[in-house]
Amino acid sequence: MTSRLLGRRGLISLAVALAVLVPIGWLWFTSLVPDELAPMEMGAADYGGGAAPMEGHQHGAKAVADLTGPRTGTPDVTVTLVARKERITLASGERVDGYTLNGTSPGPLIRARRGDLVEVTLVNESVKGGTTLHWHGVDLPNAEDGVAGVTQDAVPVGGRHVYRFVAEHPGTYWYHSHQVSDAQVRGGLLGPLVIEPSGQDVVALVHKYDKRRTISGRTGQSRVDRPAGAQVRVRVVNTDDSLLRAGLVGAPYRVVAVDGRDLNGPTPVENAAFRLPAGGRVDLEATVPSDGSALRLDAGGASLVIGPAGAPVPADPLGPSDVDLLSYGAPAATGLDADHPDRRFEYRIGRRPGFFDGWPGLWWTINGKKYPDVPMYMVAEGDVVRMRISNSSGQPHPMHLHGHHVLVLSRDGVAATGSPWWTDSLEVADGESYEVAFRADNPGVWMDHCHNLKHASQGLVTHLAYMGVTDSYRIGHGNDPE
Ligand code: C2O
Ligand code: CU
């Protein structure tokens, strides 16, 4: 009957078509990301060669929701941030569509001193689909980490959420939405956070609004006044998706801190650039020249002149050489015995054709697996963990682990010889591999993802989870961290 309708050729082409379509259909179907996803049940647990929890042994389990900062005590710094979706007027006057905090983007600079109890109330006035605030680089208690579906539920329009944490580590940080973070961060739902002490400092938050590069909300060249002879610490924050070459021109400078951690024995460099990964921060220190001229910070097409009012701006461009943290500064004790780790993990980034959530394309893989079937790195509190991050995906990835700083041990097999290099935002170029180590000292469920947020939204995301911590938040149903 069928053979009469289709004929022999017809049957053969039908068989060929099915032979092609059925497997494709299967690949498509299995790539769909479930509507609801428990962060702890994603992919496969990877114990890195260390002990796994004993069956049914849930004694002393802690819930993410209980891993909060201090709930009592009068805060030293109190901030309310009202989030809105609206048209922004940049500090330099241009108008773009995006998001504001208290009517501006970047949002207000939050300054705290070491040891301060910080309390931030996020009020969502008009960000449809909800929002959160993540404190990028601040190693705080898990429930304050601000990741929708992992450490809290997204704050809906009309809702509020209070974050409380102690500002423990002086340095340069930033905050940003971690709900639909790709679009919300690009749209400016972010701002700077500085934990002092320090003398004269200048915050230079770099962000691209609608393809316009800005420094602290200003396109082109802007100025801050500082007297001749003043020592300034320029805190550069890269809030964009790609590497930023930044540096000071007009006087030698020292790279005094990276990702909120001071470097040991920084030496002066001149006209060199620092390659600042997406999400990363660098503190550059220099003295305003005594001859009445100014310094200039160059940061990817925008610049900031620092010096006496009206001082001439140095004309020379940023030179071609780059500071390499692998050998910059002087070694010092790290307090971490990376030679005897409790666990070793591989974080191998690749790319392959297929489907992701039903869409055909070239998709990121971690250890050969696509999201959400990616490895879940399992640790016990107190472990020394070693991780090898390698990249053969054809593109660079700025890798960001929440809640911890990692110590860089080597790059492409070449051991680090400079200052201890603690980072939370590490650029891993195509073809590169890094060995890093850290101490698992902050229980919770932590994101470990690419901070090119477009890549994260395409599945370059996994988690580090502590055994004995339970997470009842769910990704999906209004929580979409990327
Ligand atoms: Cu700056 Cu997971 O974030
Ligand atoms: Cu990436």
Coordinates of C-alpha atoms and ligand atoms in Angstrom, one line a residue:
M1 CA 0.0 0.0 0.0
T2 CA 2.7 2.5 1.1
S3 CA 5.0 1.2 -1.6
R4 CA 2.3 1.8 -4.2
L5 CA 1.8 5.4 -3.0
L6 CA 5.4 6.4 -2.7
G7 CA 7.1 4.1 -5.2
R8 CA 10.4 2.5 -4.6
R9 CA 12.4 5.7 -4.9
G10 CA 10.1 7.4 -2.6
L11 CA 10.6 4.7 0.0
I12 CA 14.3 5.0 -0.2
S13 CA 14.3 8.7 0.2
L14 CA 11.9 8.4 3.1
A15 CA 14.2 5.9 4.8
V16 CA 17.2 8.2 4.1
A17 CA 15.4 11.2 5.5
L18 CA 14.4 9.3 8.6
A19 CA 17.9 8.0 9.1
V20 CA 19.1 11.6 9.2
L21 CA 16.2 13.2 11.0
V22 CA 15.6 10.8 13.8
P23 CA 19.1 11.1 15.3
I24 CA 19.0 14.9 14.8
G25 CA 15.6 15.0 16.5
W26 CA 17.1 12.9 19.4
L27 CA 20.1 15.3 19.7
W28 CA 17.7 18.2 19.7
F29 CA 15.4 16.6 22.3
T30 CA 18.2 15.7 24.7
S31 CA 19.7 19.2 24.5
L32 CA 16.6 20.8 26.0
V33 CA 17.3 22.4 29.3
P34 CA 14.7 21.3 31.8
D35 CA 12.2 23.9 33.0
E36 CA 13.4 23.4 36.5
L37 CA 16.9 22.6 37.5
A38 CA 18.4 22.0 40.9
P39 CA 21.9 23.5 40.9
M40 CA 23.1 20.5 43.0
E41 CA 21.7 17.9 40.6
M42 CA 23.2 19.3 37.4
G43 CA 25.5 17.0 35.5
A44 CA 27.7 14.5 37.3
A45 CA 29.4 14.9 40.6
D46 CA 33.2 15.1 40.3
Y47 CA 35.1 14.3 43.5
G48 CA 38.5 15.1 42.1
G49 CA 40.0 11.9 43.5
G50 CA 39.0 12.8 47.1
A51 CA 36.5 11.3 49.4
A52 CA 32.8 11.2 48.5
P53 CA 30.0 11.5 51.0
M54 CA 28.8 8.3 52.6
E55 CA 25.4 7.1 51.5
G56 CA 22.5 8.6 53.5
H57 CA 25.0 10.5 55.7
Q58 CA 23.3 13.9 55.8
H59 CA 24.1 14.8 59.4
G60 CA 25.0 18.4 60.0
A61 CA 23.7 19.3 56.5
K62 CA 23.6 23.1 56.1
A63 CA 21.2 24.8 53.7
V64 CA 22.4 27.6 51.4
A65 CA 19.6 29.8 52.7
D66 CA 21.1 29.6 56.2
L67 CA 24.7 30.5 55.1
T68 CA 24.0 34.3 55.6
G69 CA 26.2 37.1 56.8
P70 CA 25.5 38.5 60.3
R71 CA 21.7 38.9 60.7
T72 CA 22.0 41.1 63.8
G73 CA 24.1 44.2 64.6
T74 CA 23.9 47.7 63.4
P75 CA 25.4 48.1 59.9
D76 CA 28.3 50.6 59.5
V77 CA 27.4 51.2 55.8
T78 CA 23.7 51.2 54.8
V79 CA 22.7 51.6 51.2
T80 CA 19.4 51.2 49.4
L81 CA 19.6 50.5 45.7
V82 CA 16.5 51.0 43.6
A83 CA 16.7 49.1 40.3
R84 CA 14.9 50.4 37.3
K85 CA 14.6 49.6 33.6
E86 CA 14.8 53.0 31.9
R87 CA 16.5 55.3 29.6
I88 CA 19.8 56.3 31.0
T89 CA 21.6 59.6 30.7
L90 CA 25.3 58.8 30.9
A91 CA 27.5 61.2 33.0
S92 CA 28.8 62.5 29.7
G93 CA 25.3 63.2 28.4
E94 CA 24.5 60.5 25.9
R95 CA 21.2 58.7 26.3
V96 CA 20.9 54.9 26.0
D97 CA 18.4 52.3 27.0
G98 CA 19.3 50.2 30.0
Y99 CA 19.1 49.8 33.7
T100 CA 19.8 52.1 36.6
L101 CA 20.4 51.9 40.3
N102 CA 19.1 55.0 42.2
G103 CA 18.7 56.6 38.8
T104 CA 22.3 56.2 37.5
S105 CA 24.5 53.7 35.8
P106 CA 27.0 52.8 37.0
G107 CA 25.2 52.7 40.3
P108 CA 26.5 54.5 43.3
L109 CA 30.1 53.8 44.6
I110 CA 29.7 51.8 47.8
R111 CA 32.7 52.5 50.1
A112 CA 33.3 50.5 53.2
R113 CA 36.2 50.2 55.6
R114 CA 37.8 46.9 56.5
G115 CA 35.6 45.2 59.1
D116 CA 32.5 47.3 58.4
L117 CA 29.1 45.5 58.4
V118 CA 27.6 46.4 55.0
E119 CA 23.8 46.3 54.5
V120 CA 22.4 46.8 51.1
T121 CA 18.7 46.7 50.4
L122 CA 17.9 46.0 46.8
V123 CA 14.5 47.3 45.7
N124 CA 13.2 46.2 42.3
E125 CA 11.0 49.0 41.0
S126 CA 10.7 48.0 37.3
V127 CA 13.1 45.3 36.2
K128 CA 10.7 42.9 34.6
G129 CA 11.6 39.2 35.1
G130 CA 13.4 40.1 38.4
T131 CA 16.9 41.0 39.4
T132 CA 19.6 40.3 42.1
L133 CA 22.9 41.8 43.1
H134 CA 26.1 39.7 43.1
W135 CA 29.2 41.1 44.8
H136 CA 31.9 40.2 42.3
G137 CA 35.1 39.2 44.0
V138 CA 33.9 39.6 47.5
D139 CA 34.3 36.2 49.2
L140 CA 31.2 36.5 51.4
P141 CA 28.8 34.0 52.9
N142 CA 27.0 32.0 50.3
A143 CA 23.5 33.2 50.9
E144 CA 24.7 36.8 50.2
D145 CA 26.1 35.9 46.8
G146 CA 23.1 37.1 44.8
V147 CA 22.8 34.3 42.2
A148 CA 19.2 33.7 41.1
G149 CA 18.3 30.1 41.4
V150 CA 21.4 29.2 43.3
T151 CA 21.6 31.4 46.4
Q152 CA 18.3 33.2 46.3
D153 CA 15.2 33.8 44.2
A154 CA 15.2 36.6 41.8
V155 CA 13.6 39.8 43.3
P156 CA 10.4 40.5 41.4
V157 CA 9.1 44.0 40.5
G158 CA 7.8 45.4 43.8
G159 CA 10.1 43.1 45.9
R160 CA 13.2 43.8 47.9
H161 CA 16.1 41.8 49.3
V162 CA 18.6 42.7 52.0
Y163 CA 22.2 41.7 51.7
R164 CA 24.4 41.8 54.8
F165 CA 28.1 41.0 54.9
V166 CA 31.3 42.1 56.6
A167 CA 33.8 43.8 54.3
E168 CA 36.8 41.7 55.2
H169 CA 39.3 42.2 52.5
P170 CA 40.4 45.7 51.4
G171 CA 40.3 46.0 47.6
T172 CA 38.5 46.9 44.5
Y173 CA 35.2 45.1 43.7
W174 CA 32.0 45.5 41.8
Y175 CA 28.4 44.5 42.0
H176 CA 26.1 43.4 39.3
S177 CA 22.9 41.6 38.5
H178 CA 23.1 37.8 38.4
Q179 CA 19.6 37.3 36.9
V180 CA 19.6 37.3 33.1
S181 CA 23.0 38.7 33.7
D182 CA 24.0 38.8 30.1
A183 CA 21.4 41.4 29.2
Q184 CA 21.2 43.2 32.6
V185 CA 24.9 43.7 33.1
R186 CA 25.3 44.8 29.5
G187 CA 22.5 47.3 30.1
G188 CA 24.3 48.8 33.1
L189 CA 22.8 47.1 36.2
L190 CA 26.1 47.4 38.0
G191 CA 28.3 49.6 40.1
P192 CA 31.7 49.8 42.0
L193 CA 32.4 48.7 45.6
V194 CA 35.7 49.7 47.3
I195 CA 36.8 48.3 50.6
E196 CA 39.4 50.7 52.1
P197 CA 41.9 51.6 53.6
S198 CA 43.8 53.6 51.0
G199 CA 44.9 57.1 50.5
Q200 CA 44.0 59.1 47.4
D201 CA 42.1 56.8 45.0
V202 CA 40.3 57.2 41.8
V203 CA 37.7 54.6 40.7
A204 CA 37.7 54.0 37.0
L205 CA 34.8 51.6 36.2
V206 CA 34.9 50.7 32.5
H207 CA 31.7 49.8 30.7
K208 CA 30.4 49.8 27.2
Y209 CA 26.9 51.2 26.8
D210 CA 25.5 50.4 23.4
K211 CA 29.0 50.1 21.9
R212 CA 30.2 53.3 23.6
R213 CA 33.1 52.7 26.0
T214 CA 32.9 54.8 29.2
I215 CA 35.0 55.3 32.3
S216 CA 32.7 55.8 35.3
G217 CA 29.9 56.7 32.9
R218 CA 31.8 59.1 30.7
T219 CA 32.6 58.6 27.0
G220 CA 35.8 60.0 25.5
Q221 CA 38.3 61.8 27.7
S222 CA 37.3 62.9 31.2
R223 CA 39.3 64.4 34.1
V224 CA 39.8 64.2 37.8
D225 CA 41.8 66.8 39.7
R226 CA 44.7 65.7 41.8
P227 CA 47.6 67.9 42.9
A228 CA 51.1 67.6 41.5
G229 CA 53.1 65.1 43.6
A230 CA 50.1 63.2 44.9
Q231 CA 50.2 59.5 45.0
V232 CA 47.1 58.0 43.4
R233 CA 45.7 54.6 43.3
V234 CA 43.6 54.1 40.2
R235 CA 41.1 51.3 40.6
V236 CA 40.2 50.0 37.2
V237 CA 37.2 47.7 36.9
N238 CA 36.4 45.8 33.7
T239 CA 32.6 45.3 33.6
D240 CA 32.5 44.3 30.0
D241 CA 32.7 40.9 28.3
S242 CA 36.2 41.0 26.9
L243 CA 39.8 41.7 27.8
L244 CA 40.7 45.3 28.3
R245 CA 44.2 46.7 27.8
A246 CA 44.6 49.4 30.4
G247 CA 47.5 51.4 31.7
L248 CA 48.8 54.7 32.9
V249 CA 50.8 57.1 30.7
G250 CA 52.8 60.1 31.8
A251 CA 54.7 58.5 34.7
P252 CA 55.9 55.1 35.8
Y253 CA 53.3 53.1 37.7
R254 CA 53.1 50.0 39.8
V255 CA 50.5 47.2 39.7
V256 CA 49.7 47.1 43.4
A257 CA 46.6 44.9 43.5
V258 CA 44.6 42.5 41.4
D259 CA 41.1 41.3 42.1
G260 CA 41.1 42.8 45.6
R261 CA 44.4 41.2 46.6
D262 CA 47.7 43.2 47.1
L263 CA 50.7 42.1 45.1
N264 CA 54.0 41.6 46.8
G265 CA 57.0 43.7 45.7
P266 CA 55.5 45.4 42.7
T267 CA 58.1 47.1 40.5
P268 CA 57.6 50.2 38.4
V269 CA 56.7 49.8 34.7
E270 CA 56.4 52.5 32.1
N271 CA 54.0 52.8 29.2
A272 CA 53.1 49.1 29.6
A273 CA 49.6 47.9 29.6
F274 CA 47.8 45.6 31.9
R275 CA 45.5 43.0 30.3
L276 CA 42.4 43.1 32.5
P277 CA 40.0 40.2 32.1
A278 CA 36.3 40.7 32.0
G279 CA 35.1 41.0 35.6
G280 CA 38.6 41.7 36.8
R281 CA 40.0 44.6 38.7
V282 CA 43.5 46.1 38.9
D283 CA 44.8 48.9 41.1
L284 CA 47.5 51.0 39.5
E285 CA 49.6 53.3 41.6
A286 CA 51.5 56.3 40.4
T287 CA 52.6 59.8 41.5
V288 CA 51.2 62.8 39.7
P289 CA 54.2 64.4 38.0
S290 CA 55.7 67.4 39.9
D291 CA 56.3 69.4 36.7
G292 CA 52.6 70.3 36.5
S293 CA 51.6 67.7 33.8
A294 CA 49.0 65.0 34.2
L295 CA 48.7 61.2 34.1
R296 CA 46.4 59.6 31.7
L297 CA 44.6 56.3 32.1
D298 CA 44.0 54.6 28.8
A299 CA 41.3 52.0 28.7
G300 CA 40.2 50.7 25.4
G301 CA 39.2 54.0 23.6
A302 CA 38.2 55.9 26.7
S303 CA 40.7 57.8 28.9
L304 CA 40.9 59.5 32.2
V305 CA 43.2 62.4 32.9
I306 CA 44.5 62.7 36.5
G307 CA 46.3 65.8 37.6
P308 CA 46.1 69.5 38.4
A309 CA 43.2 71.3 36.8
G310 CA 44.1 72.3 33.3
A311 CA 47.4 70.3 33.3
P312 CA 48.6 69.3 29.9
V313 CA 47.8 65.7 28.9
P314 CA 50.6 63.4 28.0
A315 CA 50.5 62.7 24.2
D316 CA 52.3 59.4 24.0
P317 CA 50.1 56.3 23.4
L318 CA 50.1 53.3 25.6
G319 CA 53.1 51.1 24.6
P320 CA 52.9 47.6 23.1
S321 CA 54.3 45.7 26.1
D322 CA 52.1 44.0 28.7
V323 CA 52.6 43.3 32.4
D324 CA 52.7 39.6 32.9
L325 CA 51.6 38.6 36.4
L326 CA 53.3 35.2 36.1
S327 CA 56.6 36.9 36.7
Y328 CA 55.7 40.3 38.1
G329 CA 56.6 41.2 41.7
A330 CA 58.4 39.1 44.3
P331 CA 57.4 35.7 45.7
A332 CA 56.1 35.3 49.2
A333 CA 54.6 32.6 51.4
T334 CA 51.0 31.8 50.4
G335 CA 49.9 29.6 53.3
L336 CA 48.6 27.0 50.8
D337 CA 50.3 23.7 50.2
A338 CA 49.4 23.3 46.6
D339 CA 51.8 20.3 46.2
H340 CA 49.6 18.1 48.3
P341 CA 46.0 18.8 47.3
D342 CA 43.1 16.9 48.6
R343 CA 41.4 17.0 45.2
R344 CA 42.4 17.7 41.6
F345 CA 39.9 18.8 39.0
E346 CA 40.0 19.4 35.3
Y347 CA 38.0 22.3 33.8
R348 CA 38.5 21.6 30.1
I349 CA 36.7 24.1 27.9
G350 CA 35.9 23.0 24.4
R351 CA 33.3 23.6 21.7
R352 CA 31.4 21.4 19.4
P353 CA 28.5 21.5 17.0
G354 CA 25.1 20.2 18.2
F355 CA 22.0 21.5 19.9
F356 CA 21.7 23.6 23.1
D357 CA 18.3 23.9 24.5
G358 CA 16.9 23.0 21.1
W359 CA 19.1 25.4 19.2
P360 CA 21.6 24.2 16.6
G361 CA 25.0 25.8 16.9
L362 CA 28.6 25.5 18.1
W363 CA 28.3 25.1 21.8
W364 CA 30.7 25.3 24.7
T365 CA 31.6 22.1 26.5
I366 CA 33.2 21.5 29.9
N367 CA 35.2 18.2 30.0
G368 CA 33.4 17.3 26.8
K369 CA 29.9 17.9 28.2
K370 CA 27.3 20.6 27.4
Y371 CA 25.3 22.4 30.0
P372 CA 23.5 21.2 32.1
D373 CA 25.4 17.9 31.9
V374 CA 28.6 19.6 33.1
P375 CA 30.7 18.3 36.0
M376 CA 29.8 19.5 39.4
Y377 CA 33.0 20.0 41.5
M378 CA 32.5 18.5 44.9
V379 CA 34.6 19.5 47.9
A380 CA 34.7 19.2 51.6
E381 CA 35.4 22.2 53.9
G382 CA 39.1 22.6 54.5
D383 CA 40.2 20.8 51.3
V384 CA 43.1 22.1 49.3
V385 CA 41.9 22.0 45.8
R386 CA 44.0 22.0 42.6
M387 CA 42.3 22.8 39.3
R388 CA 43.6 22.8 35.8
I389 CA 41.7 25.1 33.5
S390 CA 42.4 24.5 29.8
N391 CA 40.9 26.0 26.7
S392 CA 40.8 24.6 23.2
S393 CA 37.5 26.2 22.3
G394 CA 38.8 28.7 19.7
Q395 CA 38.0 31.7 21.9
P396 CA 39.3 33.2 25.2
H397 CA 37.3 32.8 28.4
P398 CA 37.6 35.0 31.5
M399 CA 36.9 32.4 34.2
H400 CA 35.3 33.5 37.4
L401 CA 34.8 31.3 40.6
H402 CA 32.5 32.8 43.1
G403 CA 33.2 33.0 46.9
H404 CA 37.0 32.2 46.6
H405 CA 40.2 33.5 45.2
V406 CA 42.5 31.1 43.5
L407 CA 46.2 31.1 43.4
V408 CA 47.8 30.8 40.0
L409 CA 50.5 28.1 40.0
S410 CA 51.5 27.9 36.4
R411 CA 50.5 28.8 32.8
D412 CA 51.2 26.3 30.0
G413 CA 53.5 24.4 32.3
V414 CA 55.6 27.5 33.2
A415 CA 55.6 28.0 37.0
A416 CA 54.6 31.3 38.4
T417 CA 57.7 33.1 39.8
G418 CA 56.4 36.5 40.7
S419 CA 54.2 37.8 43.6
P420 CA 51.6 35.3 44.7
W421 CA 48.8 35.9 42.2
W422 CA 45.4 35.5 43.7
T423 CA 42.6 36.0 41.3
D424 CA 38.9 35.7 40.9
S425 CA 38.7 36.5 37.2
L426 CA 41.3 34.7 35.1
E427 CA 41.7 35.1 31.4
V428 CA 42.3 31.8 29.7
A429 CA 43.2 32.3 26.1
D430 CA 42.5 29.8 23.4
G431 CA 45.2 27.1 23.6
E432 CA 46.2 28.1 27.1
S433 CA 46.1 26.1 30.3
Y434 CA 46.4 27.3 33.9
E435 CA 47.0 25.4 37.1
V436 CA 45.4 27.1 40.0
A437 CA 44.8 26.1 43.7
F438 CA 42.6 27.3 46.5
R439 CA 41.4 26.4 49.9
A440 CA 37.8 25.3 50.2
D441 CA 37.0 27.6 53.2
N442 CA 33.6 29.0 52.3
P443 CA 30.8 26.4 52.4
G444 CA 28.0 26.8 49.8
V445 CA 27.1 26.3 46.2
W446 CA 29.2 28.6 44.1
M447 CA 29.1 29.5 40.4
D448 CA 32.2 28.8 38.4
H449 CA 31.6 30.3 35.0
C450 CA 32.9 32.4 32.1
H451 CA 32.5 36.1 32.6
N452 CA 31.9 36.7 29.0
L453 CA 28.3 36.7 30.0
K454 CA 27.1 35.8 26.5
H455 CA 29.1 32.6 26.9
A456 CA 27.7 32.0 30.3
S457 CA 24.2 32.3 28.9
Q458 CA 25.3 29.8 26.2
G459 CA 26.1 27.3 28.9
L460 CA 29.7 27.9 30.0
V461 CA 28.7 27.5 33.6
T462 CA 29.2 25.0 36.3
H463 CA 29.3 25.0 40.1
L464 CA 31.6 24.2 43.0
A465 CA 29.6 22.6 45.8
Y466 CA 30.4 21.6 49.3
M467 CA 29.4 18.3 50.5
G468 CA 26.8 18.6 53.3
V469 CA 25.3 21.8 51.9
T470 CA 21.8 21.6 50.5
D471 CA 20.3 24.0 48.1
S472 CA 16.5 24.4 47.7
Y473 CA 16.7 27.2 45.2
R474 CA 15.8 26.3 41.6
I475 CA 17.0 27.6 38.2
G476 CA 13.9 28.1 36.0
H477 CA 10.5 29.4 37.0
G478 CA 11.7 33.0 37.1
N479 CA 15.3 32.3 38.1
D480 CA 17.6 32.6 35.2
P481 CA 21.1 33.4 36.6
E482 CA 22.7 34.1 33.2
Ligands
C2O1 CU1 30.5 38.8 38.1 CU2 28.9 35.0 38.4 O1 29.7 37.0 38.3
CU2 CU 33.8 32.5 27.6

